[in-house]
PDB file of C-alpha atoms and ligand atoms in Angstrom:
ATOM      1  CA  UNK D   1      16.915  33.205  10.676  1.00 45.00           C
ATOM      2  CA  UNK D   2      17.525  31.550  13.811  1.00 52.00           C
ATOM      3  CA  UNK D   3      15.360  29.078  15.018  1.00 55.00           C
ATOM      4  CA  UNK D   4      12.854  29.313  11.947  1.00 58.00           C
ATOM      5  CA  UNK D   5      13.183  26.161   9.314  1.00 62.00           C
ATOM      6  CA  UNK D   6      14.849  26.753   5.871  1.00 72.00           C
ATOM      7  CA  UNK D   7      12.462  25.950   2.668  1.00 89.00           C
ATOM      8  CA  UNK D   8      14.562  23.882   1.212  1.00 95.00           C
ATOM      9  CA  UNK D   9      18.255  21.982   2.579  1.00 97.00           C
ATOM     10  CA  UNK D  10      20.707  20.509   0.258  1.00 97.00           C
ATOM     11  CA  UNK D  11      22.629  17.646   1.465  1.00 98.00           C
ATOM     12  CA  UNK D  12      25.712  16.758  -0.260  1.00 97.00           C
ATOM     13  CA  UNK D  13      26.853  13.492   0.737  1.00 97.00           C
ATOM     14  CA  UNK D  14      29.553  10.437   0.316  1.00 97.00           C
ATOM     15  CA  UNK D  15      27.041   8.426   2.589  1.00 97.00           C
ATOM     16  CA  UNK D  16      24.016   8.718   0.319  1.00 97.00           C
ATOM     17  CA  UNK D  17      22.164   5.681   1.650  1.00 97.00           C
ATOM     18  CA  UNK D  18      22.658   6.088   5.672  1.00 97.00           C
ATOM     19  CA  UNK D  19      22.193  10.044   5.515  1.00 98.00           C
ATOM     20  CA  UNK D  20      18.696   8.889   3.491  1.00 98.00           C
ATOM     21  CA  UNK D  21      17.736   6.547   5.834  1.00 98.00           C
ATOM     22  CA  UNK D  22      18.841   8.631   9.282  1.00 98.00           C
ATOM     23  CA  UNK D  23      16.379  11.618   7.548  1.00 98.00           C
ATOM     24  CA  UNK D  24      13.338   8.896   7.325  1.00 98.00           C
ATOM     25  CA  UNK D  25      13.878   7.920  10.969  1.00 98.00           C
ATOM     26  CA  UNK D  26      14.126  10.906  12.411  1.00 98.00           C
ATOM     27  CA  UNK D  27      11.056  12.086  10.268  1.00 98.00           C
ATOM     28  CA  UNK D  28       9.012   8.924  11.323  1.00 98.00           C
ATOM     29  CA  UNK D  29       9.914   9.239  14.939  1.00 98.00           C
ATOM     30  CA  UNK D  30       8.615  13.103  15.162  1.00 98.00           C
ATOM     31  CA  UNK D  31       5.339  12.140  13.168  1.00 98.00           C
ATOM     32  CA  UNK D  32       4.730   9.077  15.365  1.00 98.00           C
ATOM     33  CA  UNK D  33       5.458  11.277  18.493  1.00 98.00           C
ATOM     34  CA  UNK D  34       3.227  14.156  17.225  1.00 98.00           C
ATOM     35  CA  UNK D  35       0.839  12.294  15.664  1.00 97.00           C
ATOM     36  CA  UNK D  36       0.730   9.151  16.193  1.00 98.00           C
ATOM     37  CA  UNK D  37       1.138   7.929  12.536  1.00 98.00           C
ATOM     38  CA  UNK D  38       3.811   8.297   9.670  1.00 98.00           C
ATOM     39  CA  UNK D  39       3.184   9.057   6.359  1.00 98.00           C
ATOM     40  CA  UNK D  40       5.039   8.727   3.414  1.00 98.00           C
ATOM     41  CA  UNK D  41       4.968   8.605  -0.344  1.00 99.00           C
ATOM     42  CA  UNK D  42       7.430   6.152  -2.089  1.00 99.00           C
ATOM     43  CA  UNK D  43       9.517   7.163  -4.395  1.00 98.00           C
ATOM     44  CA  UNK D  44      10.208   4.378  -8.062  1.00 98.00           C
ATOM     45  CA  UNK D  45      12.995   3.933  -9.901  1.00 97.00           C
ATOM     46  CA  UNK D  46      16.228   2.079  -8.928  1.00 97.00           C
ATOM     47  CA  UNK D  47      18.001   4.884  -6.838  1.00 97.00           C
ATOM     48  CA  UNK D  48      15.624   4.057  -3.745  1.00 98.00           C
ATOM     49  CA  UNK D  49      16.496   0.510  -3.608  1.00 98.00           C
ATOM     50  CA  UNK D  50      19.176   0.535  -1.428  1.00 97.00           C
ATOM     51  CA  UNK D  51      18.067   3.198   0.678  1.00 98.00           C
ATOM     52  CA  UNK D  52      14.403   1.300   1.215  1.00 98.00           C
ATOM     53  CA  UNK D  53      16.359  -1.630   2.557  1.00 98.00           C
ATOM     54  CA  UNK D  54      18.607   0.030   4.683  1.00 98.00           C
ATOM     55  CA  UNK D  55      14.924   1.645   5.960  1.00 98.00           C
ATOM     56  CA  UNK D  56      13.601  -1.818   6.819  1.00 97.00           C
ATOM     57  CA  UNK D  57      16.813  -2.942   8.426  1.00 97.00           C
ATOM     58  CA  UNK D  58      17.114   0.061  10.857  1.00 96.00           C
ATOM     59  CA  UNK D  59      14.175   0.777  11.397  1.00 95.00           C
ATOM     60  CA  UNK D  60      13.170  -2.525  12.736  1.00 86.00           C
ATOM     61  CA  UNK D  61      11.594  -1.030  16.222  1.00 89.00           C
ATOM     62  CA  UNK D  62       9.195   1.361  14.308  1.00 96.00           C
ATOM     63  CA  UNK D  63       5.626   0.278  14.624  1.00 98.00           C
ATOM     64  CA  UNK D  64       4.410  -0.601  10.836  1.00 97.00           C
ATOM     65  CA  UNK D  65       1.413  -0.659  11.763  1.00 98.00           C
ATOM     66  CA  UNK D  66       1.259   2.849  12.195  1.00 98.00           C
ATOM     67  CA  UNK D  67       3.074   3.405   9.170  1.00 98.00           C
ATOM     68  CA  UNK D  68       0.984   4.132   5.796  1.00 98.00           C
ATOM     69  CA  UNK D  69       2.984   3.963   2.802  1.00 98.00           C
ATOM     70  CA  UNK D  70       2.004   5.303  -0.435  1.00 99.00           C
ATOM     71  CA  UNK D  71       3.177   5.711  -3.448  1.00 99.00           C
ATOM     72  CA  UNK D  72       3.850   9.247  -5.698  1.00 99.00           C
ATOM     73  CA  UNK D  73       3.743   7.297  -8.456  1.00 98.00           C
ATOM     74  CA  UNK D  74       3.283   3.813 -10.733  1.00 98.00           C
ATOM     75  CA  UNK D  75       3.646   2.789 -14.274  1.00 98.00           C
ATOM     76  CA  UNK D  76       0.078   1.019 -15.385  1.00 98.00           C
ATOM     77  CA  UNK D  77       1.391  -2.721 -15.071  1.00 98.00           C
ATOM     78  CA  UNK D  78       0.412  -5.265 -12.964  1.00 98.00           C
ATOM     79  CA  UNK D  79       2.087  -5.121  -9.210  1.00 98.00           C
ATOM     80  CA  UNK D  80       3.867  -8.419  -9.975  1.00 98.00           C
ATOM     81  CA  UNK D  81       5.856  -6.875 -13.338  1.00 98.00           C
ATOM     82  CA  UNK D  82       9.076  -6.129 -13.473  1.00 98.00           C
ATOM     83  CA  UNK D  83       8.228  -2.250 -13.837  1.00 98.00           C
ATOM     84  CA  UNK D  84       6.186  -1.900 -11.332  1.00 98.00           C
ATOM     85  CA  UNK D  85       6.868   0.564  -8.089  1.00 98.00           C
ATOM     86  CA  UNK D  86       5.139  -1.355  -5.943  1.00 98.00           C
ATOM     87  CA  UNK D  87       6.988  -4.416  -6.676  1.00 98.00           C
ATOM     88  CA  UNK D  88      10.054  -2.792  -6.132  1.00 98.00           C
ATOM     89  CA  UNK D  89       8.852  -1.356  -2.559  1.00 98.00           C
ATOM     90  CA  UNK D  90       7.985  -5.046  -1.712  1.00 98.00           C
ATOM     91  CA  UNK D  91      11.232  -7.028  -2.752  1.00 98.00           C
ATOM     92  CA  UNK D  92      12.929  -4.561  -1.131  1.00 98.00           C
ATOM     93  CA  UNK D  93      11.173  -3.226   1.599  1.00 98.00           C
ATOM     94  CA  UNK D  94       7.624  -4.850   2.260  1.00 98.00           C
ATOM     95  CA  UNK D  95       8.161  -8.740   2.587  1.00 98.00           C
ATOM     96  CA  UNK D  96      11.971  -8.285   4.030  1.00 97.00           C
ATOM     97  CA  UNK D  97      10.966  -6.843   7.166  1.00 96.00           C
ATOM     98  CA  UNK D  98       7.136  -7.958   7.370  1.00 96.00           C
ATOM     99  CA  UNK D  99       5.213  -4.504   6.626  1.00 97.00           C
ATOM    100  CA  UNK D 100       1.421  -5.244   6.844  1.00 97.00           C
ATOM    101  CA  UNK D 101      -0.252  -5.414   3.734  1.00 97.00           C
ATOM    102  CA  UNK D 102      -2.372  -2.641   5.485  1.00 98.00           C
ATOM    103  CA  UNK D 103       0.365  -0.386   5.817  1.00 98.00           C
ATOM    104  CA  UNK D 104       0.480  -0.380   1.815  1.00 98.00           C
ATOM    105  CA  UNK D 105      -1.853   1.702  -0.133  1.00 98.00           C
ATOM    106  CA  UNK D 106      -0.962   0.245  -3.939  1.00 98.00           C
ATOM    107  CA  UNK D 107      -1.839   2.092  -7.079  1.00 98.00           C
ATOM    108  CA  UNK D 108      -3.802  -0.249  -9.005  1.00 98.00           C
ATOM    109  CA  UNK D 109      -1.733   0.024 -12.004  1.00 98.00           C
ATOM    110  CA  UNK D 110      -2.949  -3.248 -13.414  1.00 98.00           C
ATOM    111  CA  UNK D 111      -6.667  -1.537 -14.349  1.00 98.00           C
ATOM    112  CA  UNK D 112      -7.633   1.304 -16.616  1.00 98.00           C
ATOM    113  CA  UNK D 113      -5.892   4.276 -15.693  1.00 98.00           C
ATOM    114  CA  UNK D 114      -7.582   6.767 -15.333  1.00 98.00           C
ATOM    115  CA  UNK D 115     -10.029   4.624 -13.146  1.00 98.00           C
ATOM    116  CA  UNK D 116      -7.076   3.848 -10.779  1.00 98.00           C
ATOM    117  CA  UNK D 117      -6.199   7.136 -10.468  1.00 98.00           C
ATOM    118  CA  UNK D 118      -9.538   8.055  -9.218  1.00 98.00           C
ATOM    119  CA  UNK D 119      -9.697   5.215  -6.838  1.00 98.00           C
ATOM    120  CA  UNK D 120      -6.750   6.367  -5.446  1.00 98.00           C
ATOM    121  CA  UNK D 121      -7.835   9.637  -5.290  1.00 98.00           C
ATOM    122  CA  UNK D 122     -11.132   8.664  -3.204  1.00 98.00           C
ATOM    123  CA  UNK D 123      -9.005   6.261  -1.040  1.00 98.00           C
ATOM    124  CA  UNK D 124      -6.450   8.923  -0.280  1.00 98.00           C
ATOM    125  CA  UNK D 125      -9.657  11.041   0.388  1.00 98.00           C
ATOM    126  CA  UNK D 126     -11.443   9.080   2.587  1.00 98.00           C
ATOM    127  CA  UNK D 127      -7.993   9.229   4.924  1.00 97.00           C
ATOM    128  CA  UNK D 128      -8.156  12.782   4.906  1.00 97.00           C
ATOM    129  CA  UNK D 129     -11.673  13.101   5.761  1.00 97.00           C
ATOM    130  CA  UNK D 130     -11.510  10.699   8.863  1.00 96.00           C
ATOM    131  CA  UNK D 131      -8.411  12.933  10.127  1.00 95.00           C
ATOM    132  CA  UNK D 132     -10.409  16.396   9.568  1.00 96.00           C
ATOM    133  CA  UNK D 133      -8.624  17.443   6.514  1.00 96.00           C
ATOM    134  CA  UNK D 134      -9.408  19.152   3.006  1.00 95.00           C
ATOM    135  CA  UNK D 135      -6.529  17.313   1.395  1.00 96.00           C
ATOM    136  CA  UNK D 136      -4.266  14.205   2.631  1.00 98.00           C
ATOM    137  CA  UNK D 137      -1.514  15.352   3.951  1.00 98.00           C
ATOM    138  CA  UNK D 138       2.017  13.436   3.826  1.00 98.00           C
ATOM    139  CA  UNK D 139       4.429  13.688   6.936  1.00 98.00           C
ATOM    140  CA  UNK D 140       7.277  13.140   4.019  1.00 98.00           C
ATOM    141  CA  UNK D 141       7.179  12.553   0.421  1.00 99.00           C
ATOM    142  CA  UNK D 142      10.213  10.967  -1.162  1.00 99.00           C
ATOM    143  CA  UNK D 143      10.910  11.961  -4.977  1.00 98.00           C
ATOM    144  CA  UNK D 144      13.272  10.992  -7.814  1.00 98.00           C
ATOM    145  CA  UNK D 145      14.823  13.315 -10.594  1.00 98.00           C
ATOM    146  CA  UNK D 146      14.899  12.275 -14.332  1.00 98.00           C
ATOM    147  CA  UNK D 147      17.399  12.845 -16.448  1.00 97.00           C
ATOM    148  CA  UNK D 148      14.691  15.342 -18.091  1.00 98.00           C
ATOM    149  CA  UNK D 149      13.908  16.759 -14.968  1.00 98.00           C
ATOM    150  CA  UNK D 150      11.046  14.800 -14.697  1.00 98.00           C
ATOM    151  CA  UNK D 151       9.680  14.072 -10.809  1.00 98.00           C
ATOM    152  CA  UNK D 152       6.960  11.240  -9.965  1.00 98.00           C
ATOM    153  CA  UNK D 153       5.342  10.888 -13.586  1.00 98.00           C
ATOM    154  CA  UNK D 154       5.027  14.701 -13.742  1.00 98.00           C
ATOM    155  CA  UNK D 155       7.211  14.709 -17.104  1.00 98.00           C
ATOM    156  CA  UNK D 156       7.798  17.837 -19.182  1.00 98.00           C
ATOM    157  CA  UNK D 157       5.092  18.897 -21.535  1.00 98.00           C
ATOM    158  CA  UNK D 158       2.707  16.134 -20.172  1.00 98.00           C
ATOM    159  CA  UNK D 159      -1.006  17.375 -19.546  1.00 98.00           C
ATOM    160  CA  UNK D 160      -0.864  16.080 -15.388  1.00 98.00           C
ATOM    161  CA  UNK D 161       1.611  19.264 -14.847  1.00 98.00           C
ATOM    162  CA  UNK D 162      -1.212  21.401 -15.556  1.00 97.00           C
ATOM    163  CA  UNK D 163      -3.499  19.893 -12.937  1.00 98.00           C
ATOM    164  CA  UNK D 164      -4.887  22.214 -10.791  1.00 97.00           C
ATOM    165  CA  UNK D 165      -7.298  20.476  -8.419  1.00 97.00           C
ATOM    166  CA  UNK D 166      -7.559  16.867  -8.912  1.00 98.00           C
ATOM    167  CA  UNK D 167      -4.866  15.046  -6.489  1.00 98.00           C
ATOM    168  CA  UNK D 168      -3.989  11.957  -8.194  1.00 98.00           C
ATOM    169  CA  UNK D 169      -4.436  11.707 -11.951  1.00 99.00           C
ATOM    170  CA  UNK D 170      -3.092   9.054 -15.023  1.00 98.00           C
ATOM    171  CA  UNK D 171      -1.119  10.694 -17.079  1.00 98.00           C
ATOM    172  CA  UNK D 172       0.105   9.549 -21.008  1.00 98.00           C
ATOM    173  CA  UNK D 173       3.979   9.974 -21.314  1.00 98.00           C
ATOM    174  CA  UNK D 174       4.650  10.252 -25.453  1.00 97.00           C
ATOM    175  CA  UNK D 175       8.187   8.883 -24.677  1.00 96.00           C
ATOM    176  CA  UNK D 176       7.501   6.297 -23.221  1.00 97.00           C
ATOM    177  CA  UNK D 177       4.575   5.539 -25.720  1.00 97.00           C
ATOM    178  CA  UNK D 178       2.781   4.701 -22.238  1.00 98.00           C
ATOM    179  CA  UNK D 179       0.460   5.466 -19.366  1.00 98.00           C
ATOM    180  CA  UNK D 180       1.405   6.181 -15.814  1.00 98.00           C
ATOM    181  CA  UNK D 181      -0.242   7.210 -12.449  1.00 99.00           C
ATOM    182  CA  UNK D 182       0.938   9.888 -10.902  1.00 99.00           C
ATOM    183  CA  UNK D 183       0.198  12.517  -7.508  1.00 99.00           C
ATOM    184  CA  UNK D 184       0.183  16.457  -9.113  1.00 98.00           C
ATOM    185  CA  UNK D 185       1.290  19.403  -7.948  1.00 98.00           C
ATOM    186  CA  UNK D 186      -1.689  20.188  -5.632  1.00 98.00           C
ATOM    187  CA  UNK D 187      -0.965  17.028  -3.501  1.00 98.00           C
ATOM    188  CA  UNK D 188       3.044  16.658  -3.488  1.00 98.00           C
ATOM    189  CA  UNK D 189       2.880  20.437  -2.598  1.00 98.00           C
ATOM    190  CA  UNK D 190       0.531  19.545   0.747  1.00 97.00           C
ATOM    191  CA  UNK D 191       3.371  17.905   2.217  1.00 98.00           C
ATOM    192  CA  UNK D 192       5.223  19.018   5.387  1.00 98.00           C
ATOM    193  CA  UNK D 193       8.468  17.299   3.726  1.00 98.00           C
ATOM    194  CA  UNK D 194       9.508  16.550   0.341  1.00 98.00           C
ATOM    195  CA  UNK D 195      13.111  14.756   0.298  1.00 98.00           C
ATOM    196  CA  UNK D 196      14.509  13.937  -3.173  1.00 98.00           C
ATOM    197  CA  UNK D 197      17.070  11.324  -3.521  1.00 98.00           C
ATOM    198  CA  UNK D 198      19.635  11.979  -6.576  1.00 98.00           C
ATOM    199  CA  UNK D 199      22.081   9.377  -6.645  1.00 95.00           C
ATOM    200  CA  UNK D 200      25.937  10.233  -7.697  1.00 92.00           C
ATOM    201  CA  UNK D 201      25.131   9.827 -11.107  1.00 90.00           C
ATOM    202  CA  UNK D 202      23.156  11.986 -12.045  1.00 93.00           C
ATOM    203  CA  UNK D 203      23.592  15.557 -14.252  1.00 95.00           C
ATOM    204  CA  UNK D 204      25.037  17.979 -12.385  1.00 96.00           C
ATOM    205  CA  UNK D 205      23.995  21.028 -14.951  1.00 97.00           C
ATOM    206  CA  UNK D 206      20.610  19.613 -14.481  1.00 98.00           C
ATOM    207  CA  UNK D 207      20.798  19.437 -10.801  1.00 98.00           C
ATOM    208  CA  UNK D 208      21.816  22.885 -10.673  1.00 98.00           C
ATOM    209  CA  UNK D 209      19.500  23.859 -13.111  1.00 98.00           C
ATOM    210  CA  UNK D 210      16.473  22.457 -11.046  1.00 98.00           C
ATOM    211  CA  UNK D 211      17.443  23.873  -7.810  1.00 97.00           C
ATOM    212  CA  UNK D 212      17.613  27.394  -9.271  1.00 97.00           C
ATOM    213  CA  UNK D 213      14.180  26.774  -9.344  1.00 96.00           C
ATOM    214  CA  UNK D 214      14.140  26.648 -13.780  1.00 97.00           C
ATOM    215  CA  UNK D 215      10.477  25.729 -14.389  1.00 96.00           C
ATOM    216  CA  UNK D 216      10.868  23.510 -17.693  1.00 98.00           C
ATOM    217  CA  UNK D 217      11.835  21.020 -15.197  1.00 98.00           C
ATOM    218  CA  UNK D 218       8.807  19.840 -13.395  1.00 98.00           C
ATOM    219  CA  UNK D 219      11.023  18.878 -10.205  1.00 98.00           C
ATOM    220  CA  UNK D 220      11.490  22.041  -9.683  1.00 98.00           C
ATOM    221  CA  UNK D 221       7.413  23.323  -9.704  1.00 98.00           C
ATOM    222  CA  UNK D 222       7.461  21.255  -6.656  1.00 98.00           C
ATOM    223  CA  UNK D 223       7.222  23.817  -3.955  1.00 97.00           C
ATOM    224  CA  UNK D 224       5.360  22.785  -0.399  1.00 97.00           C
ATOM    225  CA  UNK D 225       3.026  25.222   0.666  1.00 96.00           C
ATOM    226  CA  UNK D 226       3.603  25.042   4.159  1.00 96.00           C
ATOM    227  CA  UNK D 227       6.541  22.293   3.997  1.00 97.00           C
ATOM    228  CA  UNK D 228      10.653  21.950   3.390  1.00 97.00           C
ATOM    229  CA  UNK D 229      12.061  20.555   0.940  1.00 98.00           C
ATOM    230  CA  UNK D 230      15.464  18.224   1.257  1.00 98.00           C
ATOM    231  CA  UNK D 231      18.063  17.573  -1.407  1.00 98.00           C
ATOM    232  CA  UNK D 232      20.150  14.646  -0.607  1.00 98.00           C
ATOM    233  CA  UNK D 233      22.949  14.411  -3.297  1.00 98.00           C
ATOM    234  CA  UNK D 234      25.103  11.472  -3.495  1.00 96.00           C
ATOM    235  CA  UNK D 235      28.269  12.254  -4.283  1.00 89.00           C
TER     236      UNK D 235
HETATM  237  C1  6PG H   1       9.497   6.326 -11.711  1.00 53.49           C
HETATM  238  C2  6PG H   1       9.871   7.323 -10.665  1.00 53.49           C
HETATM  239  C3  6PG H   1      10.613   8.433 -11.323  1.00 53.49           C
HETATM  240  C4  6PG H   1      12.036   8.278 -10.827  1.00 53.49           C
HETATM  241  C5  6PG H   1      13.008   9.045 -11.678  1.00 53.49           C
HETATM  242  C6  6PG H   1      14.446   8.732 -11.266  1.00 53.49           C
HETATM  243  O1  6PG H   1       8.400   5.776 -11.649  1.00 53.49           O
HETATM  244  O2  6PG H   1      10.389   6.074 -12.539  1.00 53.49           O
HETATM  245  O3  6PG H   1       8.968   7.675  -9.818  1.00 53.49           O
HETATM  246  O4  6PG H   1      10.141   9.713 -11.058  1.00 53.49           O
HETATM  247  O5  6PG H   1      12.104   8.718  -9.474  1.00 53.49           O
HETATM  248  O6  6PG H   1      12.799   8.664 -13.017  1.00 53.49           O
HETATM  249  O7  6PG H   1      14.638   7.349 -11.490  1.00 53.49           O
HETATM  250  P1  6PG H   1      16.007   6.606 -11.034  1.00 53.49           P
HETATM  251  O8  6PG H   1      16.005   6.610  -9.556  1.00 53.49           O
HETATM  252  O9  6PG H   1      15.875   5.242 -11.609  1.00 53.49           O
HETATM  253  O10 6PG H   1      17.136   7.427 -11.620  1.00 53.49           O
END
């Protein structure tokens, strides 16, 4: 298949962090070229920290302000908790290297949930209108794996799996006992890159598992319609 782009790459890797970060450069500078903006969906959880950093640090020349960061997904606590995705993103990303707070599109996960995820929906909306599209559409989207096979807050058996239309929705988790905010299916799949970051640690069975595209595990539902999708594997 010369010439024509692969669905989905995996990248197995001893340099987990600088292979992560040369992919988001190289992704930012074709979407600034082409487009004149970048954008890109944050992954949570702790394996992105390093990588996020390493971001800021190298990518020093990009022009934030042409940046838009969002985020596939928060846990409904206030930015400023210890939980929080967003706060995470800032500590290690946002106040380091001086992104613009207008750079940042937060979900509100402070107020009632499903209320922030309809905010977010309309802001993400409004975006997509003023660029002449149906649906916002993310130049890369960076996603975690659970250990259940879990993705964003898409987490198995959980009603937001199901969702068929609405792009952003709040979605109860029964083990955590909790609410989160997540992106569905219908959004993440809009993307023209998906790159998820599994750190050395994780389950290999599962890893396999996942990329032989077994459904129980929503990570693997996650299919771009007219996108790749990257596996970067730390060894
Ligand atoms: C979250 C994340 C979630 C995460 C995975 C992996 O809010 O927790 O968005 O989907 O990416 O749980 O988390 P780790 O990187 O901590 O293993």
């Amino acid at each position: 298949m010369d010439g024509e782009v692969r669905k989905t790459e995996v990248i197995r890797t001893n340099n987990f962090a600088a292979d992560a970060v040369a992919l988001l450069l190289k992704e930012a500078r074709a979407a600034l070229a082409e487009r004149g903006e970048f954008r890109i969906a944050l992954a949570g959880g702790s394996t992105p920290r390093p990588i996020y950093t390493e971001f800021g640090r190298t990518a020093r020349d990009l022009p934030w302000e042409k940046v838009r960061f969002t985020f596939g997904d928060e846990r409904c606590v206030p930015p400023d908790d210890e939980q929080s995705n967003y706060r995470m993103a800032r500590e290690t990303l946002f106040e380091p290297f001086g992104i613009p707070e207008r750079s940042v599109l937060r979900l509100s996960g402070e107020i009632d949930p499903p209320l922030a995820a309809q905010e977010y929906e309309d802001q993400l909306k409004v975006i997509a209108t003023q660029h002449g599209e149906t649906i916002y559409r993310h130049d890369l989207i960076l996603l975690g794996l659970g250990e259940d096979g879990h993705t964003a807050s898409l987490f198995p058996g959980t009603l937001a799996l199901n969702e068929t239309v609405r792009r952003v929705v709040s979605n109860f988790v029964p083990k955590f006992e909790s609410w989160r905010l997540t992106m569905t299916l219908p959004l993440l799949n809009q993307a023209r890159h998906i790159l998820f970051l599994v750190g050395g640690g994780k389950n290999h069975e599962l890893i396999e598992r996942v990329l032989a595209g077994a459904e129980e595990f929503p990570a693997a539902r996650v299919a771009p319609v007219h996108g790749r999708i990257t596996w970067m594997i730390g060894a």
